[in-house]
């Protein structure tokens, strides 16, 4: 054994499940520092985005609902079952200050995003490390069996605590009436507690399956179920279902109204229980394997798997199904309040001005046009993830064996891009269908179904441009592929919030989504859609050309 090897601590472990030093947590501190180093960009971006989004929303509420009359009108409209399902429990409406509005309308939404951040942190530093083989290599040294999971949970906890502290300080320093220091501290603590819960959930799902995609998808399904239970409970009479959801527990703190801290104890207890379960399950499986055994494949593969497109569809089908179902429900939720849109927005001057700039014959049409931007942005999140799947296959070493055959780089990467473009279009279709069906039911106008489906599909060329941007980055600047996320983030900030905050028009023109006709309020114009399609085709061609000219990066 060389001196370098001795220094690294490589050698046979003393006992199964422990490191050479004997502790199952040996090396946790080093792995925490390593994880923070790897996430030195990701986590600050997540935290700053959630912080700035919350602070800007708090300021917007103070401006939009500056008088008691404005807040009374908001209470009247948000008190409907549909309004409560999209916001939170009715008790917030009893004293609807700017702080109560923030807790009522934003806490449940941002809790989902905090949960997403926590899930991605856990799976990135646990299951993904095993899938690539790095965990097994590290555990051959003085790294304990539980070190990876403990380090991931530590990083997730640190990120959530920093976010909670910044939210408390930021909101407390705004000086908005109804947003006091004590309530702000509870608001930040509620986000941190929910984040810890879903970090614990991800610690469990990471033990169940051998693949990072499956672990992430299962954890995200739990987040979705928690949100649905919260929405169903808040829209009902008793609200019992909300007590089955950690998001519902966070909202039951009634921040800025009653400031009850005790529901967060439920979150902490569940987080600790999930984390302990994750550690226990990790001792019942081998490194790289999952608790749930993989189903044996068919003796003979289907002919479709022998083609690049068929294989890409097989790899993407789970994520596509999840986004499709989520977008359908999202469209249905917005459609359910379409009939009440005029009453909800008639007394909000700033939103009225934004809707007037969109145009249309009525507030319902303009509101639907604004919602379509949100739907398109969520679909853009899917297409970025799908388009960058080829990059993940490359860095994991799975692309190289395929390309060692007669399969060309263009056909291999093009299949993933084709699934991203087709899947994004399908996601828009089901979102528009859900929006149209629920909207027609709430307004009694059956014509809304084809109109809203068409309005959603109008954003397909913008999604294709987003895929093209990801293709160019993947082909020419693979290490900067994550920059493709700028497209959907910018589209949301400028296309949706910019309508309310009156951003200059040239900022909207920088986004491909800014050139899509705002159906159903505006008239259909084919010219920008055709131009976007041509731009998307050019970007995809350019990206594939770059892929052919560079070396593959493998582990």
Short mmCIF file of N, CA and C in Angstrom, two decimals, residues 393-450:
data_model
loop_
_atom_site.label_atom_id
_atom_site.label_comp_id
_atom_site.label_asym_id
_atom_site.label_seq_id
_atom_site.Cartn_x
_atom_site.Cartn_y
_atom_site.Cartn_z
N UNK A 393 -27.12 11.79 -18.74
CA UNK A 393 -26.70 10.50 -19.27
C UNK A 393 -25.23 10.52 -19.65
N UNK A 394 -24.77 11.65 -20.16
CA UNK A 394 -23.37 11.76 -20.55
C UNK A 394 -22.45 11.70 -19.34
N UNK A 395 -22.71 12.52 -18.33
CA UNK A 395 -21.82 12.59 -17.18
C UNK A 395 -21.87 11.33 -16.34
N UNK A 396 -23.00 10.58 -16.38
CA UNK A 396 -23.11 9.34 -15.63
C UNK A 396 -22.43 8.17 -16.34
N UNK A 397 -21.96 8.38 -17.56
CA UNK A 397 -21.26 7.32 -18.28
C UNK A 397 -22.17 6.38 -19.05
N UNK A 398 -23.48 6.67 -19.09
CA UNK A 398 -24.40 5.78 -19.80
C UNK A 398 -24.49 6.07 -21.28
N UNK A 399 -24.07 7.26 -21.70
CA UNK A 399 -24.14 7.60 -23.12
C UNK A 399 -23.01 6.95 -23.91
N UNK A 400 -21.85 6.83 -23.30
CA UNK A 400 -20.68 6.33 -24.03
C UNK A 400 -20.88 4.93 -24.59
N UNK A 401 -21.43 3.96 -23.81
CA UNK A 401 -21.67 2.64 -24.41
C UNK A 401 -22.64 2.66 -25.58
N UNK A 402 -23.64 3.52 -25.52
CA UNK A 402 -24.58 3.63 -26.63
C UNK A 402 -23.90 4.18 -27.88
N UNK A 403 -23.08 5.21 -27.68
CA UNK A 403 -22.42 5.85 -28.82
C UNK A 403 -21.27 5.02 -29.35
N UNK A 404 -20.86 3.98 -28.61
CA UNK A 404 -19.83 3.08 -29.12
C UNK A 404 -20.39 2.14 -30.19
N UNK A 405 -21.70 2.10 -30.32
CA UNK A 405 -22.35 1.31 -31.37
C UNK A 405 -22.50 2.17 -32.61
N UNK A 406 -23.42 1.79 -33.48
CA UNK A 406 -23.63 2.57 -34.69
C UNK A 406 -24.51 3.79 -34.49
N UNK A 407 -24.91 4.06 -33.24
CA UNK A 407 -25.77 5.22 -32.96
C UNK A 407 -24.97 6.51 -33.02
N UNK A 408 -25.45 7.47 -33.78
CA UNK A 408 -24.75 8.75 -33.90
C UNK A 408 -25.11 9.66 -32.74
N UNK A 409 -24.26 10.64 -32.50
CA UNK A 409 -24.52 11.60 -31.43
C UNK A 409 -25.79 12.39 -31.71
N UNK A 410 -25.98 12.74 -32.98
CA UNK A 410 -27.14 13.54 -33.33
C UNK A 410 -28.45 12.80 -33.06
N UNK A 411 -28.51 11.51 -33.42
CA UNK A 411 -29.73 10.74 -33.17
C UNK A 411 -29.95 10.51 -31.69
N UNK A 412 -28.86 10.29 -30.94
CA UNK A 412 -28.99 10.05 -29.50
C UNK A 412 -29.51 11.29 -28.78
N UNK A 413 -28.81 12.42 -28.96
CA UNK A 413 -29.25 13.65 -28.28
C UNK A 413 -30.55 14.16 -28.86
N UNK A 414 -30.73 14.01 -30.18
CA UNK A 414 -31.96 14.49 -30.81
C UNK A 414 -33.19 13.78 -30.29
N UNK A 415 -33.05 12.50 -29.89
CA UNK A 415 -34.20 11.79 -29.34
C UNK A 415 -34.65 12.41 -28.02
N UNK A 416 -33.70 12.78 -27.18
CA UNK A 416 -34.06 13.43 -25.91
C UNK A 416 -34.68 14.80 -26.16
N UNK A 417 -34.14 15.54 -27.11
CA UNK A 417 -34.70 16.85 -27.41
C UNK A 417 -36.09 16.73 -28.01
N UNK A 418 -36.30 15.69 -28.85
CA UNK A 418 -37.62 15.49 -29.45
C UNK A 418 -38.65 15.16 -28.38
N UNK A 419 -38.26 14.31 -27.41
CA UNK A 419 -39.20 13.99 -26.33
C UNK A 419 -39.48 15.23 -25.49
N UNK A 420 -38.47 16.07 -25.26
CA UNK A 420 -38.69 17.30 -24.50
C UNK A 420 -39.68 18.21 -25.22
N UNK A 421 -39.52 18.36 -26.53
CA UNK A 421 -40.41 19.24 -27.28
C UNK A 421 -41.82 18.67 -27.37
N UNK A 422 -41.91 17.37 -27.70
CA UNK A 422 -43.23 16.75 -27.79
C UNK A 422 -43.90 16.65 -26.43
N UNK A 423 -43.12 16.30 -25.39
CA UNK A 423 -43.69 16.20 -24.05
C UNK A 423 -44.15 17.54 -23.53
N UNK A 424 -43.39 18.59 -23.80
CA UNK A 424 -43.81 19.92 -23.38
C UNK A 424 -45.11 20.34 -24.04
N UNK A 425 -45.25 20.02 -25.32
CA UNK A 425 -46.49 20.34 -26.03
C UNK A 425 -47.66 19.56 -25.45
N UNK A 426 -47.42 18.28 -25.13
CA UNK A 426 -48.48 17.47 -24.51
C UNK A 426 -48.86 18.02 -23.14
N UNK A 427 -47.87 18.48 -22.37
CA UNK A 427 -48.16 19.07 -21.06
C UNK A 427 -49.04 20.31 -21.20
N UNK A 428 -48.73 21.14 -22.19
CA UNK A 428 -49.58 22.31 -22.43
C UNK A 428 -51.00 21.90 -22.80
N UNK A 429 -51.11 20.84 -23.59
CA UNK A 429 -52.43 20.37 -24.02
C UNK A 429 -53.28 19.96 -22.83
N UNK A 430 -52.72 19.15 -21.93
CA UNK A 430 -53.52 18.67 -20.80
C UNK A 430 -53.79 19.82 -19.81
N UNK A 431 -52.85 20.77 -19.69
CA UNK A 431 -53.11 21.93 -18.82
C UNK A 431 -54.26 22.76 -19.37
N UNK A 432 -54.23 23.02 -20.68
CA UNK A 432 -55.33 23.76 -21.29
C UNK A 432 -56.65 23.02 -21.19
N UNK A 433 -56.58 21.69 -21.28
CA UNK A 433 -57.81 20.90 -21.17
C UNK A 433 -58.39 21.00 -19.76
N UNK A 434 -57.53 20.88 -18.75
CA UNK A 434 -58.01 21.01 -17.37
C UNK A 434 -58.55 22.41 -17.10
N UNK A 435 -57.85 23.42 -17.61
CA UNK A 435 -58.29 24.81 -17.44
C UNK A 435 -59.63 25.02 -18.13
N UNK A 436 -59.76 24.49 -19.34
CA UNK A 436 -60.98 24.69 -20.11
C UNK A 436 -62.18 23.99 -19.51
N UNK A 437 -61.99 22.73 -19.08
CA UNK A 437 -63.12 21.98 -18.51
C UNK A 437 -63.61 22.63 -17.22
N UNK A 438 -62.66 22.96 -16.33
CA UNK A 438 -63.07 23.60 -15.06
C UNK A 438 -63.60 25.00 -15.31
N UNK A 439 -62.99 25.73 -16.25
CA UNK A 439 -63.47 27.07 -16.56
C UNK A 439 -64.86 27.06 -17.14
N UNK A 440 -65.12 26.09 -18.02
CA UNK A 440 -66.47 25.98 -18.60
C UNK A 440 -67.49 25.63 -17.52
N UNK A 441 -67.09 24.80 -16.56
CA UNK A 441 -68.01 24.45 -15.48
C UNK A 441 -68.31 25.64 -14.57
N UNK A 442 -67.29 26.49 -14.35
CA UNK A 442 -67.49 27.62 -13.43
C UNK A 442 -68.21 28.79 -14.10
N UNK A 443 -68.11 28.91 -15.41
CA UNK A 443 -68.74 30.03 -16.13
C UNK A 443 -69.98 29.62 -16.89
N UNK A 444 -70.13 28.32 -17.15
CA UNK A 444 -71.25 27.86 -17.96
C UNK A 444 -71.06 28.08 -19.45
N UNK A 445 -69.84 28.38 -19.87
CA UNK A 445 -69.54 28.64 -21.27
C UNK A 445 -68.68 27.50 -21.82
N UNK A 446 -69.30 26.56 -22.55
CA UNK A 446 -68.58 25.40 -23.07
C UNK A 446 -67.56 25.75 -24.13
N UNK A 447 -67.68 26.92 -24.76
CA UNK A 447 -66.73 27.32 -25.80
C UNK A 447 -65.34 27.53 -25.22
N UNK A 448 -65.25 27.71 -23.92
CA UNK A 448 -63.95 27.96 -23.30
C UNK A 448 -63.00 26.77 -23.44
N UNK A 449 -63.53 25.57 -23.57
CA UNK A 449 -62.66 24.39 -23.65
C UNK A 449 -61.72 24.47 -24.85
N UNK A 450 -62.23 24.59 -26.09
CA UNK A 450 -61.29 24.69 -27.22
C UNK A 450 -60.47 25.98 -27.19
#
